[in-house]
Coordinates of N, CA and C in Angstrom, one line a residue:
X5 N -109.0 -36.4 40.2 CA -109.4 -35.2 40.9 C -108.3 -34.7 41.8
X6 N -107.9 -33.5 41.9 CA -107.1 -32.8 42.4 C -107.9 -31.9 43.7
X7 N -107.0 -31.7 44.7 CA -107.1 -30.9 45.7 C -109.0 -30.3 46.2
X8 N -109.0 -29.3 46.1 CA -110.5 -28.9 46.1 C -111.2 -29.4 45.5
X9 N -111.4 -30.2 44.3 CA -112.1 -31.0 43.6 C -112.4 -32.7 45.2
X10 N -111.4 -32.9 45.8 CA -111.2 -34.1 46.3 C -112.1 -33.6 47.6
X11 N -111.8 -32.5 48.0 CA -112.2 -31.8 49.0 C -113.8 -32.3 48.7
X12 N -114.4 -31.7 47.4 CA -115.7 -30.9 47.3 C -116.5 -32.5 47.3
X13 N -115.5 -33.2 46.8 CA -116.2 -34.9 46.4 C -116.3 -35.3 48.0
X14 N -115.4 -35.5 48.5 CA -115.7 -36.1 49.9 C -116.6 -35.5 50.7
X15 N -117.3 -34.7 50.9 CA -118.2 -34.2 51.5 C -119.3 -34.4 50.8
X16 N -119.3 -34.1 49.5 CA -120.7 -34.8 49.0 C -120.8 -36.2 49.0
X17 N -119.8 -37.4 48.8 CA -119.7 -38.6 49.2 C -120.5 -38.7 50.6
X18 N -119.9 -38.1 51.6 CA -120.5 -38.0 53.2 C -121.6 -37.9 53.0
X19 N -122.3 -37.0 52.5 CA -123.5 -36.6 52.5 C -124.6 -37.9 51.7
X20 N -124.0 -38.2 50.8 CA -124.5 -39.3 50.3 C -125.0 -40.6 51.4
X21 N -124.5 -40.9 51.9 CA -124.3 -42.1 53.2 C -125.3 -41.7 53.9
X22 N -125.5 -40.3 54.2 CA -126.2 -39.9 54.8 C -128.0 -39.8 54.7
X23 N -128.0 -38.9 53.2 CA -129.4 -39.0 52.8 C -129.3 -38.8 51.0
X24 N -130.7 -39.1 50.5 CA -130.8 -39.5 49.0 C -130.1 -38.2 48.6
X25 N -129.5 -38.7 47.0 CA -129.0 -37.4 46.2 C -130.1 -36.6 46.3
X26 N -131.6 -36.4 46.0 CA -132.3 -35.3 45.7 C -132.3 -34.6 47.1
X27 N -132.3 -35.1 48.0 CA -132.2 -34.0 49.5 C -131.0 -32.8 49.8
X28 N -129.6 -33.4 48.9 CA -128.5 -32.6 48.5 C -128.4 -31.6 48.2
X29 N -127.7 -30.6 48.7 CA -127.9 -29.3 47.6 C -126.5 -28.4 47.7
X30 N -126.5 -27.9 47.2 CA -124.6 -27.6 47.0 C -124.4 -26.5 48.5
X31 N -125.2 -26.0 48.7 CA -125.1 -25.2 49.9 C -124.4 -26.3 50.7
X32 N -125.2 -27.4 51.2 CA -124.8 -28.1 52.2 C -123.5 -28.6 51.7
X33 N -123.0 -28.9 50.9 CA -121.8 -29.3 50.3 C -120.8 -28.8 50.4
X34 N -120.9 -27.1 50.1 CA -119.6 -26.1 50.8 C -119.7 -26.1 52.0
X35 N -121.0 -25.8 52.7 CA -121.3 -25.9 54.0 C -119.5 -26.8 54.9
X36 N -119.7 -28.0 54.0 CA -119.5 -29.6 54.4 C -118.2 -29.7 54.8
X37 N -117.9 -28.7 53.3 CA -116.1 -29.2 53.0 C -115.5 -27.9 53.2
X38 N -116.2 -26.6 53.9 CA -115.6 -25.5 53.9 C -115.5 -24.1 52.5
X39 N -115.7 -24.5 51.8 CA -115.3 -23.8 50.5 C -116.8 -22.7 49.9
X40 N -116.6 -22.0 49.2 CA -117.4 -21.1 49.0 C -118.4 -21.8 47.7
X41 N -119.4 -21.0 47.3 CA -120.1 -21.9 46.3 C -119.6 -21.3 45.1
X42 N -118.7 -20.6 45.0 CA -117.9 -20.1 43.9 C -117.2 -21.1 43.8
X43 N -116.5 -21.3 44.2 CA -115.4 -22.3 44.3 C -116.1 -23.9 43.7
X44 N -117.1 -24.0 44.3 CA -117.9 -25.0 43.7 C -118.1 -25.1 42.5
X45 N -118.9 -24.2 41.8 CA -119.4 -23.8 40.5 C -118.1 -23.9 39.7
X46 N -116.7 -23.3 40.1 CA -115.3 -23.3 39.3 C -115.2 -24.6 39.0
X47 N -115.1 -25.7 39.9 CA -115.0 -26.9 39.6 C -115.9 -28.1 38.6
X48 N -117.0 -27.5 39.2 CA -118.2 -28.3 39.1 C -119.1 -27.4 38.2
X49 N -120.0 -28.1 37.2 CA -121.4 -27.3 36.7 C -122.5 -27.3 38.0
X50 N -122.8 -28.7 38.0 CA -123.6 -28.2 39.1 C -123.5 -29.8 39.9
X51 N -124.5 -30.5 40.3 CA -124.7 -31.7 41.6 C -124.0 -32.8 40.4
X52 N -125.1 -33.0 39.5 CA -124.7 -34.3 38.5 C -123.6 -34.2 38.0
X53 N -122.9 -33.2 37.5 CA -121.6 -33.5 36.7 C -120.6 -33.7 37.6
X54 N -120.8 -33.3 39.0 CA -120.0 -33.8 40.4 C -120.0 -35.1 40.5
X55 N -121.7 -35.6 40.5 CA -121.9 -36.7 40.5 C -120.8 -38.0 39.4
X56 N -121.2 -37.6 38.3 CA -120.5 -37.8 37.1 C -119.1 -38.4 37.1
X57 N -118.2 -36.7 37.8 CA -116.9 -37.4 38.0 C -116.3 -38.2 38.7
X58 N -117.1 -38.4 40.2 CA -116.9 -39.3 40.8 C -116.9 -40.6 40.8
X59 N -118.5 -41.4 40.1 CA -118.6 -42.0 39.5 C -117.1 -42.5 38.4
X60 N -116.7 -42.0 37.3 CA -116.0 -42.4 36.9 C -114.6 -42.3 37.0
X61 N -114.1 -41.5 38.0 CA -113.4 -41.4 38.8 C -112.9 -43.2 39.4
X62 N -114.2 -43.6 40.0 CA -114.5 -44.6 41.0 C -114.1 -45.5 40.0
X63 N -114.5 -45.6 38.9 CA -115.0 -47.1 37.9 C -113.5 -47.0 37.1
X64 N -112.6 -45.8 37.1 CA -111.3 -45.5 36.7 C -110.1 -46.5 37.2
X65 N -110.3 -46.0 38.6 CA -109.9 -46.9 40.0 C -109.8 -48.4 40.1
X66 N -110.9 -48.9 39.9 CA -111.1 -50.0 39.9 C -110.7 -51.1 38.7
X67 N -110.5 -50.2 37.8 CA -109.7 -51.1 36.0 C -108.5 -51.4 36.5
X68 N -107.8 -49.5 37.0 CA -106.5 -49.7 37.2 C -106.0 -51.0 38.4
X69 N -106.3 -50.9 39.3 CA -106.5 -52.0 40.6 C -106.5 -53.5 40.2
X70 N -107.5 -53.7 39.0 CA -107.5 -55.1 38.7 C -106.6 -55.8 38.0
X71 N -106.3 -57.1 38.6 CA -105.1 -57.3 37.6 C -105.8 -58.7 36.4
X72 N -105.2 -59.7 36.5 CA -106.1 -60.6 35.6 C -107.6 -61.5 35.5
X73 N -108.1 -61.6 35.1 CA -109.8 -61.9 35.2 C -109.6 -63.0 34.8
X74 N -109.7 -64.5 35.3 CA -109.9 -65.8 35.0 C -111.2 -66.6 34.8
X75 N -112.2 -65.7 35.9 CA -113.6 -66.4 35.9 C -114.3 -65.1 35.9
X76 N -115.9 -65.8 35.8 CA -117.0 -64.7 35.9 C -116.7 -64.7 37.3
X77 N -116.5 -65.4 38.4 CA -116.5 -64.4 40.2 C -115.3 -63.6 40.0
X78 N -114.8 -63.6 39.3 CA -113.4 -62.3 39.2 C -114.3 -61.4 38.7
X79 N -115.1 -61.4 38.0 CA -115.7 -60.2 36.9 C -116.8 -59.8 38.1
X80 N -117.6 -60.8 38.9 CA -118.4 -60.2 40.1 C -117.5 -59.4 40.8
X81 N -116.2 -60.0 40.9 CA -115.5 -58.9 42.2 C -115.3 -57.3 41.6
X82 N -115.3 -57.4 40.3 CA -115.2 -55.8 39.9 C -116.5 -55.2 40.6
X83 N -117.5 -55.6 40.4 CA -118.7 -55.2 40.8 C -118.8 -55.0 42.3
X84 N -118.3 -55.5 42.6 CA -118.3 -55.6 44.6 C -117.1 -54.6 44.6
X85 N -116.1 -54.4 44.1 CA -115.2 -53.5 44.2 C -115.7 -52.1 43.9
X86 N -116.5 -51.9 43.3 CA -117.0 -51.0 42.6 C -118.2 -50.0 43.9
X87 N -118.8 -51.3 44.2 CA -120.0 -50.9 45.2 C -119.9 -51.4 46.5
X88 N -118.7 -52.2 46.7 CA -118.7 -52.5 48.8 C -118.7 -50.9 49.2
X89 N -117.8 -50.3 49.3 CA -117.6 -49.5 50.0 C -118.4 -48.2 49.9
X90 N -119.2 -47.6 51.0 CA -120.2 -46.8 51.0 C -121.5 -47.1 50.7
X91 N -121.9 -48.7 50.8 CA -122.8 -49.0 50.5 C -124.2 -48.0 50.1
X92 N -124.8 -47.4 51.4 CA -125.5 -46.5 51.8 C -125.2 -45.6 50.1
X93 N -124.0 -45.0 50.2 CA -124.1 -44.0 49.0 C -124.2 -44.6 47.7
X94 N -123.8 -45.6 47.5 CA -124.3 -46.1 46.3 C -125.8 -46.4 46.1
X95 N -126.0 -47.1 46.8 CA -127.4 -46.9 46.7 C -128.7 -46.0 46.5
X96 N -128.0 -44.7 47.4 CA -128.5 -43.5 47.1 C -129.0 -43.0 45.5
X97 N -127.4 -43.3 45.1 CA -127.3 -42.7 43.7 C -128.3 -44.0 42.6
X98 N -127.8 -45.1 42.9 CA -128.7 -45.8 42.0 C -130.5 -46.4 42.3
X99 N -130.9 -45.5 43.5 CA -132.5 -45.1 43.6 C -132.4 -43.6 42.7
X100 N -131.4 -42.8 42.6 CA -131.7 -41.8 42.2 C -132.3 -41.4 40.7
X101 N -132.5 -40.4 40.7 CA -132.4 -39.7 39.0 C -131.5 -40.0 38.1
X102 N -130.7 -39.6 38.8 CA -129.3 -39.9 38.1 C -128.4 -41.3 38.0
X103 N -129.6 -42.0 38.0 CA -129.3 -43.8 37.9 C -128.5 -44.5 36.6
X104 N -128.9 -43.5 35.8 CA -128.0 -43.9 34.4 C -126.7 -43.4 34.4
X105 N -125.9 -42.7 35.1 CA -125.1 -42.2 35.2 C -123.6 -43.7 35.7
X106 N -124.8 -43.9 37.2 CA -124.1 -44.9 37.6 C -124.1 -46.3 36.7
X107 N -125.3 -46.4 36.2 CA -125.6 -47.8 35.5 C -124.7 -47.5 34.1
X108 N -124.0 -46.7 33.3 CA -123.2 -46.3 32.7 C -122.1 -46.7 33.0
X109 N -121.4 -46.0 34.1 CA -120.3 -46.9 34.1 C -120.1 -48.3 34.6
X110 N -121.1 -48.5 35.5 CA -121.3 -50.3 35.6 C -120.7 -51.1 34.5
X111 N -121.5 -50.8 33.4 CA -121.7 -51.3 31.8 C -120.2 -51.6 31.7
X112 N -119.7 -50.0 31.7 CA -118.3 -49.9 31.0 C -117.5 -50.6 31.7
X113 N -117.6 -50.7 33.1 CA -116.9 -51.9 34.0 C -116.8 -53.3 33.8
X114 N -118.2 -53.6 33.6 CA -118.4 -55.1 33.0 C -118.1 -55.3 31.9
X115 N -118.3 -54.4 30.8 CA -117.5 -54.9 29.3 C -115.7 -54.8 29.7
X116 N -115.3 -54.1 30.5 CA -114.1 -54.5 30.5 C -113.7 -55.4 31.0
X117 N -114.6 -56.4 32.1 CA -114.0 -57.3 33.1 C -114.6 -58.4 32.1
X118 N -115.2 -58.6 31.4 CA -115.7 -59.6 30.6 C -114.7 -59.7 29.4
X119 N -114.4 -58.4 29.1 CA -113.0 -58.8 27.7 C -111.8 -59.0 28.4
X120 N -111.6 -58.6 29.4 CA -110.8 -59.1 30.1 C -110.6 -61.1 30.3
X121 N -111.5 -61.4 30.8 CA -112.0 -62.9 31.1 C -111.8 -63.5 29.8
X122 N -112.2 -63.5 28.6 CA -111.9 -63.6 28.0 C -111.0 -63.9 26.9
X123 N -110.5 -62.4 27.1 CA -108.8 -62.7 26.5 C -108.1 -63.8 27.3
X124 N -108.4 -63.8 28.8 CA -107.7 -64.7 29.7 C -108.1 -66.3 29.3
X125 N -109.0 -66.1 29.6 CA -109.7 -68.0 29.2 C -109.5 -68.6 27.9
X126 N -109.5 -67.4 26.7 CA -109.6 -68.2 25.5 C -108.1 -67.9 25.1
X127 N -107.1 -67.2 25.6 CA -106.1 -66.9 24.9 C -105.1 -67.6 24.1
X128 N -105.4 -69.3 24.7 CA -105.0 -70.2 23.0 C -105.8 -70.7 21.8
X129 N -106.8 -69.9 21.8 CA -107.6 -70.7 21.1 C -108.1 -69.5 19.9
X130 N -108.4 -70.1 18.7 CA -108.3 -69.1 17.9 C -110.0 -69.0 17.6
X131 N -110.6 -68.3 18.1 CA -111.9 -68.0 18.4 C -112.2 -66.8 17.4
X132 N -113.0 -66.7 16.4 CA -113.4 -65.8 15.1 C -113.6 -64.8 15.9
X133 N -113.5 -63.3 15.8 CA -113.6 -62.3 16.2 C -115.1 -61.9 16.5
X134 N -116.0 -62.7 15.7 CA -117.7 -62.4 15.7 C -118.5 -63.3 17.2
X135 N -117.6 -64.2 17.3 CA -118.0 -64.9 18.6 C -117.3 -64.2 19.4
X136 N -116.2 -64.1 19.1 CA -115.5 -63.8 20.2 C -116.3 -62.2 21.3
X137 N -116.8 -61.4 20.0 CA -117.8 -60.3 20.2 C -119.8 -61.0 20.9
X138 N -119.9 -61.8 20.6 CA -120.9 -62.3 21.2 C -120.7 -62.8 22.4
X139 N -119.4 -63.7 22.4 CA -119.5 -64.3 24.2 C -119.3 -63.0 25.0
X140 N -118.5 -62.0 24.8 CA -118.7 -60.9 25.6 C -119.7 -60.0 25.6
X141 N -121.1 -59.7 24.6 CA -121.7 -59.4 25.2 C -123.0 -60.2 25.8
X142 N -122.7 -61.5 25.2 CA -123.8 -62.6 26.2 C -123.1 -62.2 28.1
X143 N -121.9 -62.3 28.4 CA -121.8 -62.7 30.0 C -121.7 -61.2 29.9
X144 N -121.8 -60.2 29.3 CA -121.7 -58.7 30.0 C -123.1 -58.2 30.7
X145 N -123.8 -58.9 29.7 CA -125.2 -59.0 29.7 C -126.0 -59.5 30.9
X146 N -125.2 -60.7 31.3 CA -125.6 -62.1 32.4 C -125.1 -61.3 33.7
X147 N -124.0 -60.6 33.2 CA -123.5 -59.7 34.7 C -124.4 -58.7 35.4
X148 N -124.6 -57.9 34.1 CA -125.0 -57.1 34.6 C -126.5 -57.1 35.0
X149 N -127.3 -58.2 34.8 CA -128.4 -58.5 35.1 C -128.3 -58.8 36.2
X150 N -126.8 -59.9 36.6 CA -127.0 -60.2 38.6 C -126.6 -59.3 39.2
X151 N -125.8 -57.9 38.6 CA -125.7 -56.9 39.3 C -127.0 -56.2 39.9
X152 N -127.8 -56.0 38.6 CA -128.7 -54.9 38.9 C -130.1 -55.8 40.1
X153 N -130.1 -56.9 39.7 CA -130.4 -58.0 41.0 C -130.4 -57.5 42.3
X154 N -129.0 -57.6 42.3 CA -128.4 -57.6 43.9 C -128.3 -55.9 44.3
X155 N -128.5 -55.0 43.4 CA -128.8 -53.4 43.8 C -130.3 -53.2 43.9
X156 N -131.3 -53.8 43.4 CA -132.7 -54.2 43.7 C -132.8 -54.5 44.9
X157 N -132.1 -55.6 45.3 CA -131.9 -56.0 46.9 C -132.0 -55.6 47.8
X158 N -130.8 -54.2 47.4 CA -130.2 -53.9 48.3 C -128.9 -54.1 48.9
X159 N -128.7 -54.7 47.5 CA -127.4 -55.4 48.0 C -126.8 -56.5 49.4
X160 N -127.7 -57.2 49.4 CA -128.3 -57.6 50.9 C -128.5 -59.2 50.8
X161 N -127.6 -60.1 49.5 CA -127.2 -60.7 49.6 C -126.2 -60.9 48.9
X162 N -125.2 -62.5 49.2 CA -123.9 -62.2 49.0 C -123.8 -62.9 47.3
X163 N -123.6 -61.9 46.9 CA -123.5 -61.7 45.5 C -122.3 -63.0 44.6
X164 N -121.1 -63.1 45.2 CA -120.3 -64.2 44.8 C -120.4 -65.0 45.3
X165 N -121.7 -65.4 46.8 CA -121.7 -66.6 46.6 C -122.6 -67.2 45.7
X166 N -123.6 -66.7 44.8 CA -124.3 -66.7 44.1 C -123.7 -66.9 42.9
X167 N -122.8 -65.9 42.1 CA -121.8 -66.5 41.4 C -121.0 -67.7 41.2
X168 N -120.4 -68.4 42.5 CA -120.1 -69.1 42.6 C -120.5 -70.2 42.0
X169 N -122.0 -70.7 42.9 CA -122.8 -71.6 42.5 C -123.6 -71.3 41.2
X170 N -123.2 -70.1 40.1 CA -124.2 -70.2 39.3 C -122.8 -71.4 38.4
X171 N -121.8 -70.5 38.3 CA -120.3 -70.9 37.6 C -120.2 -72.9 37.9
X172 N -120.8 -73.1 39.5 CA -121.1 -74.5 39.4 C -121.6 -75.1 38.6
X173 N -122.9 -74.8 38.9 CA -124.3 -74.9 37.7 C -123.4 -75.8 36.3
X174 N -123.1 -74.7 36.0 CA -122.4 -74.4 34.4 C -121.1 -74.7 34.2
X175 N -120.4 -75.1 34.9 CA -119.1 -75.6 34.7 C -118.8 -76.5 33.8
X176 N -117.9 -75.8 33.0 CA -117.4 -75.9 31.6 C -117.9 -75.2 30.9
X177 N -119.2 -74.7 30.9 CA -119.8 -74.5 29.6 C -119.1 -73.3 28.6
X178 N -118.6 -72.7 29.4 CA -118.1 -71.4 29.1 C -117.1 -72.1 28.0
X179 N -115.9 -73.2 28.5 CA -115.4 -73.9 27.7 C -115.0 -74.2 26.9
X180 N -116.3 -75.0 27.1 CA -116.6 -75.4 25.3 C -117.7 -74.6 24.4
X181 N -117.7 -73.1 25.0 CA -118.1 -72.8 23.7 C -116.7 -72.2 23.2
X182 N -115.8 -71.9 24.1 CA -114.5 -71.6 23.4 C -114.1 -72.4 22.1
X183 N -114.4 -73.8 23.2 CA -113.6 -74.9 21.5 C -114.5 -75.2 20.7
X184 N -115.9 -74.9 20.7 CA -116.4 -74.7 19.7 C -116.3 -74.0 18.8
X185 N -116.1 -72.3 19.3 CA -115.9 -71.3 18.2 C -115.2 -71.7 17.6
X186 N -113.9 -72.3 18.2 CA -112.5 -72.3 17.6 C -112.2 -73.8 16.7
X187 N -113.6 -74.4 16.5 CA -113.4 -75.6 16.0 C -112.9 -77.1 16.8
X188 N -112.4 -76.5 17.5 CA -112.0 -77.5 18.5 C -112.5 -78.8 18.7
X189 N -114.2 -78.6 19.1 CA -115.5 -79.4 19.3 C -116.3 -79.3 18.4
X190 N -117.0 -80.3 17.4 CA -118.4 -80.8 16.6 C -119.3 -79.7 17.5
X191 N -119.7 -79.1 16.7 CA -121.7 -78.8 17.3 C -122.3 -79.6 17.6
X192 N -123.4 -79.8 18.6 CA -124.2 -80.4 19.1 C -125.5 -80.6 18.1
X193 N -125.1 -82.0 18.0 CA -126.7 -82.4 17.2 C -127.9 -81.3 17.5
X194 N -129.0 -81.1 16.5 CA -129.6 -80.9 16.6 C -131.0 -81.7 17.2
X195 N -132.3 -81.7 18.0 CA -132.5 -82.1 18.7 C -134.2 -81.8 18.1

């Protein structure tokens, strides 16, 4: 986003922190940032497609920023990167209507930070392309469930320390299904 677009976002951001998206209304938003509702409308269709680019604006941000993913608490940290800051307005938006919007890019966040992890963890190991497509959407899946968790909350507990101790839990497991795909390791008897 460029100039007036940044303008028009930060003020409806403010506003966000402040009270729910549906209390919003573009009046208060020029009101906010100075600008006419012309000027609004040029930019913007209307609240959600505002909403929209910000949103992915946000989840843009946050790919570029990251650099290698080793574990699933790296893959939480996208998530916390995504949603520490402005707590209050995130939350707004994801009690909102417009919940899929956000839970949309979540998704696309987590499938990146999980192929990410990934490529990083398994990167010696020659893992069939069909698994390799299944372990990433098994922990995209597992993420995004302790995401939507900890936005249930309220966000109102600490999310990687929970990760942490799940990653305890489970330590290795991740592993060896790597060297399983890859042959590496026998399958486990059947039981």
């Amino acid at each position: 986003m460029k100039g007036t677009e940044v303008l028009i976002a930060n003020a409806f951001y403010a506003l966000l922190e402040e009270k729910p998206l549906s209390k919003i209304t573009v009046r208060e938003i020029v009101e906010r940032c100075g600008v006419n509702r012309n000027t609004f409308y040029y930019h913007f269709r209307d609240i959600p497609a505002l909403l929209e680019r910000i949103i992915k604006s946000r989840a843009d941000q946050v790919v570029r920023e990251h650099g290698r993913l080793e574990s699933i608490p790296d893959c939480i940290e996208v998530i916390l990167q995504f949603c520490r800051s402005d707590r209050q307005a995130i939350l707004h938006i994801y009690r909102s209507v417009q919940r899929e919007v956000f839970l949309d890019h979540l998704e696309r966040l987590m499938l990146y930070s999980v192929e990410e992890f990934v490529t990083t963890a398994a990167r010696d190991l020659p893992i069939p392309p069909e698994d390799r497509d299944l372990l990433v959407r098994f922990y995209k899946c597992a993420l995004i469930g302790i995401a939507l968790d900890w936005l249930n909350a309220g966000m109102n507990y600490d999310i990687l320390a929970r990760a942490d101790r799940v990653c305890d839990l489970f330590a290795g497991s991740t592993q060896r299904a790597f060297l399983k795909s890859a042959g590496v390791l026998p399958a486990d008897p059947v039981i």
